[in-house]
Short mmCIF file of C-alpha atoms in Angstrom, two decimals:
data_model
loop_
_atom_site.label_atom_id
_atom_site.label_comp_id
_atom_site.label_asym_id
_atom_site.label_seq_id
_atom_site.Cartn_x
_atom_site.Cartn_y
_atom_site.Cartn_z
CA MET A 1094 17.22 -7.54 -3.04
CA ILE A 1095 14.93 -8.01 -6.04
CA GLN A 1096 15.35 -11.74 -5.30
CA LEU A 1097 13.25 -11.21 -2.18
CA LEU A 1098 10.34 -10.18 -4.41
CA THR A 1099 10.78 -12.83 -7.10
CA LYS A 1100 10.86 -15.47 -4.35
CA TYR A 1101 7.23 -14.66 -3.54
CA PHE A 1102 6.12 -13.26 -6.90
CA PRO A 1103 7.89 -15.47 -9.49
CA HIS A 1104 5.74 -14.27 -12.41
CA LEU A 1105 6.92 -10.65 -12.43
CA THR A 1106 7.58 -9.41 -15.96
CA GLU A 1107 11.00 -8.07 -16.92
CA ARG A 1108 9.53 -4.56 -16.89
CA GLN A 1109 8.17 -5.03 -13.35
CA GLN A 1110 11.50 -6.40 -12.16
CA GLN A 1111 13.30 -3.39 -13.63
CA GLN A 1112 10.89 -1.00 -11.93
CA PHE A 1113 11.21 -2.71 -8.56
CA ALA A 1114 15.02 -2.86 -8.88
CA ALA A 1115 15.16 0.89 -9.60
CA LEU A 1116 13.45 1.74 -6.29
CA ASP A 1117 16.58 1.08 -4.24
CA ALA A 1118 18.76 3.84 -5.68
CA LEU A 1119 15.82 6.26 -6.04
CA TYR A 1120 14.67 5.99 -2.43
CA HIS A 1121 18.24 6.17 -1.12
CA GLU A 1122 18.81 9.32 -3.17
CA TRP A 1123 15.56 11.03 -2.20
CA ASN A 1124 15.78 9.98 1.43
CA GLU A 1125 19.00 11.99 1.70
CA LYS A 1126 17.02 15.11 0.71
CA ILE A 1127 13.63 14.42 2.28
CA ASN A 1128 13.36 11.95 5.14
CA VAL A 1129 10.44 9.68 4.23
CA ILE A 1130 11.96 6.47 5.60
CA SER A 1131 13.96 6.46 8.83
CA ARG A 1132 17.71 6.54 8.25
CA ARG A 1133 18.10 3.24 10.10
CA ASP A 1134 15.41 1.59 8.01
CA ILE A 1135 16.30 2.64 4.46
CA ASP A 1136 18.59 -0.39 4.03
CA ASN A 1137 15.57 -2.61 4.73
CA LEU A 1138 13.61 -0.96 1.91
CA TYR A 1139 12.58 -4.18 0.15
CA LEU A 1140 11.69 -6.18 3.26
CA HIS A 1141 10.02 -3.52 5.43
CA HIS A 1142 8.42 -1.36 2.74
CA VAL A 1143 8.18 -2.93 -0.72
CA LEU A 1144 7.36 -6.54 0.21
CA HIS A 1145 5.21 -5.32 3.12
CA SER A 1146 3.18 -3.22 0.66
CA LEU A 1147 2.79 -6.23 -1.63
CA ALA A 1148 1.02 -8.19 1.11
CA ILE A 1149 -2.12 -6.52 -0.24
CA ALA A 1150 -1.40 -8.19 -3.59
CA ARG A 1151 -1.43 -11.58 -1.85
CA PHE A 1152 -4.87 -10.86 -0.40
CA ALA A 1153 -6.50 -9.16 -3.41
CA ASN A 1154 -5.90 -9.73 -7.12
CA PHE A 1155 -7.27 -6.47 -8.50
CA ALA A 1156 -9.08 -6.73 -11.83
CA PRO A 1157 -8.00 -4.48 -14.74
CA GLY A 1158 -9.69 -1.07 -14.45
CA THR A 1159 -9.86 -1.14 -10.64
CA ARG A 1160 -9.41 2.29 -9.05
CA ILE A 1161 -7.46 2.34 -5.79
CA LEU A 1162 -6.84 5.22 -3.36
CA ASP A 1163 -3.69 5.05 -1.23
CA PHE A 1164 -4.61 7.08 1.85
CA GLY A 1165 -1.63 8.65 3.67
CA THR A 1166 0.93 7.27 1.24
CA GLY A 1167 3.96 9.11 2.66
CA GLY A 1168 6.74 8.51 0.16
CA GLY A 1169 4.62 6.08 -1.88
CA PHE A 1170 3.74 3.01 0.21
CA PRO A 1171 1.84 0.83 -0.41
CA GLY A 1172 0.76 2.62 -3.61
CA ILE A 1173 3.92 2.54 -5.73
CA PRO A 1174 4.71 -1.18 -5.27
CA LEU A 1175 1.04 -2.00 -5.92
CA ALA A 1176 0.96 0.20 -9.04
CA ILE A 1177 3.97 -1.72 -10.38
CA MET A 1178 2.26 -5.02 -9.56
CA PHE A 1179 -1.08 -4.04 -11.17
CA PRO A 1180 -0.23 -1.96 -14.27
CA GLU A 1181 -3.81 -2.17 -15.60
CA CYS A 1182 -5.28 -0.57 -12.45
CA GLN A 1183 -5.36 3.13 -11.56
CA PHE A 1184 -3.81 4.37 -8.33
CA LYS A 1185 -4.21 7.76 -6.68
CA LEU A 1186 -1.77 8.38 -3.83
CA ILE A 1187 -2.62 11.15 -1.37
CA ASP A 1188 -0.85 12.61 1.64
CA GLY A 1189 -1.19 15.84 3.58
CA THR A 1190 2.60 16.39 3.66
CA GLY A 1191 3.78 18.01 0.44
CA LYS A 1192 7.45 17.01 0.82
CA LYS A 1193 6.56 13.32 1.06
CA ILE A 1194 4.26 13.47 -1.95
CA ARG A 1195 7.08 15.06 -3.94
CA VAL A 1196 9.17 11.92 -3.33
CA ALA A 1197 6.30 9.70 -4.50
CA GLN A 1198 5.88 11.89 -7.61
CA GLU A 1199 9.59 11.83 -8.46
CA VAL A 1200 9.96 8.08 -7.90
CA SER A 1201 6.85 7.11 -9.89
CA GLN A 1202 7.90 9.40 -12.75
CA ALA A 1203 11.47 8.05 -12.76
CA ILE A 1204 10.29 4.46 -13.22
CA GLY A 1205 7.61 5.35 -15.77
CA LEU A 1206 4.50 4.54 -13.71
CA SER A 1207 1.73 5.94 -15.90
CA ASN A 1208 -1.02 4.43 -13.70
CA CYS A 1209 0.03 6.26 -10.53
CA GLN A 1210 -1.09 9.78 -9.55
CA PRO A 1211 0.45 11.14 -6.31
CA CYS A 1212 -1.36 14.26 -5.01
CA HIS A 1213 -0.82 16.61 -2.09
CA LEU A 1214 -4.25 16.24 -0.50
CA ARG A 1215 -5.81 15.41 2.84
CA GLY A 1216 -8.27 12.54 2.98
CA GLU A 1217 -11.13 14.83 3.95
CA GLU A 1218 -10.56 16.78 0.71
CA GLU A 1219 -10.58 13.76 -1.62
CA LYS A 1220 -13.88 13.64 -3.54
CA GLY A 1221 -13.19 10.80 -6.00
CA LEU A 1222 -14.76 7.34 -6.05
CA PHE A 1223 -12.62 4.21 -5.79
CA HIS A 1224 -13.17 0.47 -5.59
CA PHE A 1225 -10.65 0.13 -2.76
CA VAL A 1226 -8.85 2.32 -0.26
CA VAL A 1227 -5.47 1.02 0.92
CA SER A 1228 -3.29 2.31 3.75
CA ARG A 1229 -0.31 1.37 5.87
CA ALA A 1230 -0.63 2.06 9.60
CA VAL A 1231 -2.00 5.58 9.03
CA MET A 1232 -4.68 5.79 11.75
CA PRO A 1233 -7.08 3.56 13.70
CA LEU A 1234 -9.60 1.78 11.48
CA PRO A 1235 -12.75 3.59 12.77
CA GLN A 1236 -11.18 7.00 12.02
CA LEU A 1237 -10.12 5.88 8.57
CA VAL A 1238 -13.55 4.45 7.74
CA LYS A 1239 -15.24 7.68 8.84
CA ILE A 1240 -13.14 9.67 6.34
CA VAL A 1241 -13.10 7.30 3.34
CA ARG A 1242 -16.61 5.83 3.37
CA LYS A 1243 -17.64 8.66 0.99
CA ASN A 1244 -14.97 7.53 -1.50
CA ILE A 1245 -16.07 3.90 -1.95
CA SER A 1246 -17.69 3.34 -5.35
CA ARG A 1247 -20.90 1.35 -5.74
CA GLU A 1248 -19.56 -0.16 -8.98
CA GLN A 1249 -18.22 -3.68 -8.39
CA LEU A 1250 -15.38 -4.92 -10.61
CA ASN A 1251 -13.72 -7.53 -8.40
CA ALA A 1252 -14.65 -10.83 -6.81
CA LEU A 1253 -13.76 -9.12 -3.53
CA PRO A 1254 -16.43 -6.54 -2.61
CA ASN A 1255 -15.25 -2.92 -2.54
CA GLY A 1256 -13.80 -1.70 0.74
CA VAL A 1257 -10.71 -0.89 2.77
CA LEU A 1258 -7.42 -2.85 2.91
CA CYS A 1259 -5.02 -1.83 5.69
CA LEU A 1260 -1.59 -3.07 6.72
CA LYS A 1261 -1.21 -3.00 10.49
CA GLY A 1262 0.70 -4.58 13.35
CA GLY A 1263 0.16 -5.53 16.99
CA ASP A 1264 -3.09 -6.10 18.86
CA LEU A 1265 -5.98 -4.90 16.70
CA THR A 1266 -8.82 -6.15 18.91
CA GLU A 1267 -10.10 -2.73 19.93
CA GLU A 1268 -10.02 -1.00 16.56
CA THR A 1269 -11.65 -3.91 14.73
CA ARG A 1270 -14.30 -4.49 17.40
CA PRO A 1271 -16.94 -2.23 15.78
CA TYR A 1272 -16.68 -4.32 12.59
CA ARG A 1273 -16.22 -7.77 14.11
CA ARG A 1274 -19.05 -9.26 12.03
CA THR A 1275 -17.53 -8.22 8.68
CA VAL A 1276 -13.80 -7.51 9.13
CA GLN A 1277 -11.18 -10.04 7.99
CA SER A 1278 -7.71 -10.15 9.48
CA CYS A 1279 -4.93 -12.14 7.78
CA GLU A 1280 -1.49 -12.73 9.30
CA LEU A 1281 1.26 -11.79 6.87
CA SER A 1282 3.43 -14.63 8.20
CA GLN A 1283 1.21 -17.09 6.29
CA TRP A 1284 2.52 -15.54 3.05
CA PHE A 1285 6.00 -14.29 3.95
CA LYS A 1286 8.37 -16.39 6.05
CA GLU A 1287 10.79 -13.67 7.24
CA GLU A 1288 10.61 -13.09 11.00
CA TRP A 1289 9.82 -9.39 10.53
CA PHE A 1290 6.30 -10.29 9.34
CA GLN A 1291 5.31 -11.89 12.66
CA GLU A 1292 2.34 -10.10 14.29
CA LYS A 1293 1.67 -8.05 11.17
CA PHE A 1294 -1.70 -8.18 9.44
CA CYS A 1295 -3.69 -7.30 6.36
CA ILE A 1296 -7.11 -6.03 7.48
CA TYR A 1297 -9.99 -6.09 5.00
CA LEU A 1298 -13.29 -4.36 5.63
CA PRO A 1299 -16.01 -4.34 2.94
CA LEU A 1300 -17.90 -1.01 2.81
#
């Protein structure tokens, strides 16, 4: 299924391709021990989880040295695919469920991701400063913003102003309403042609 990724990201290095290819066996193995992806969905790992995570890489091309917080990473999404894609950026992956973070730790270590730090931590406890916070359908946008606003650095490294990048699906009218003057919503189907990406979005909110 690595072909699914190279179809949309043809410039992946051999090292990146090897790291992405290794995810299949690792997540199948760990999912047998700790259920981080539903049993029915594990065979759709690359479409529903890896490529979905990489939608953020289609929206934002993070500059070297960018610090990114993956809020509520679960077993490592979107943080691990993004850390593979941007080896010169630093990723901290946090989740309040220790078992899930263990999977993210084991997977990132197995593929040699030196720029990825998974930690068992709730968002309210995170004190660090980051250029961007990323998440995948963790909680409504206003709740997320309330927690992570303290973590957005004032230092600007990217053409895109610092802020929050969320992957979400369905009708987002209500949760984006408080930010309607500044929020951007991009349909993933403009980047990825598979039917599964219909009505799924990348939400960007500068903070």
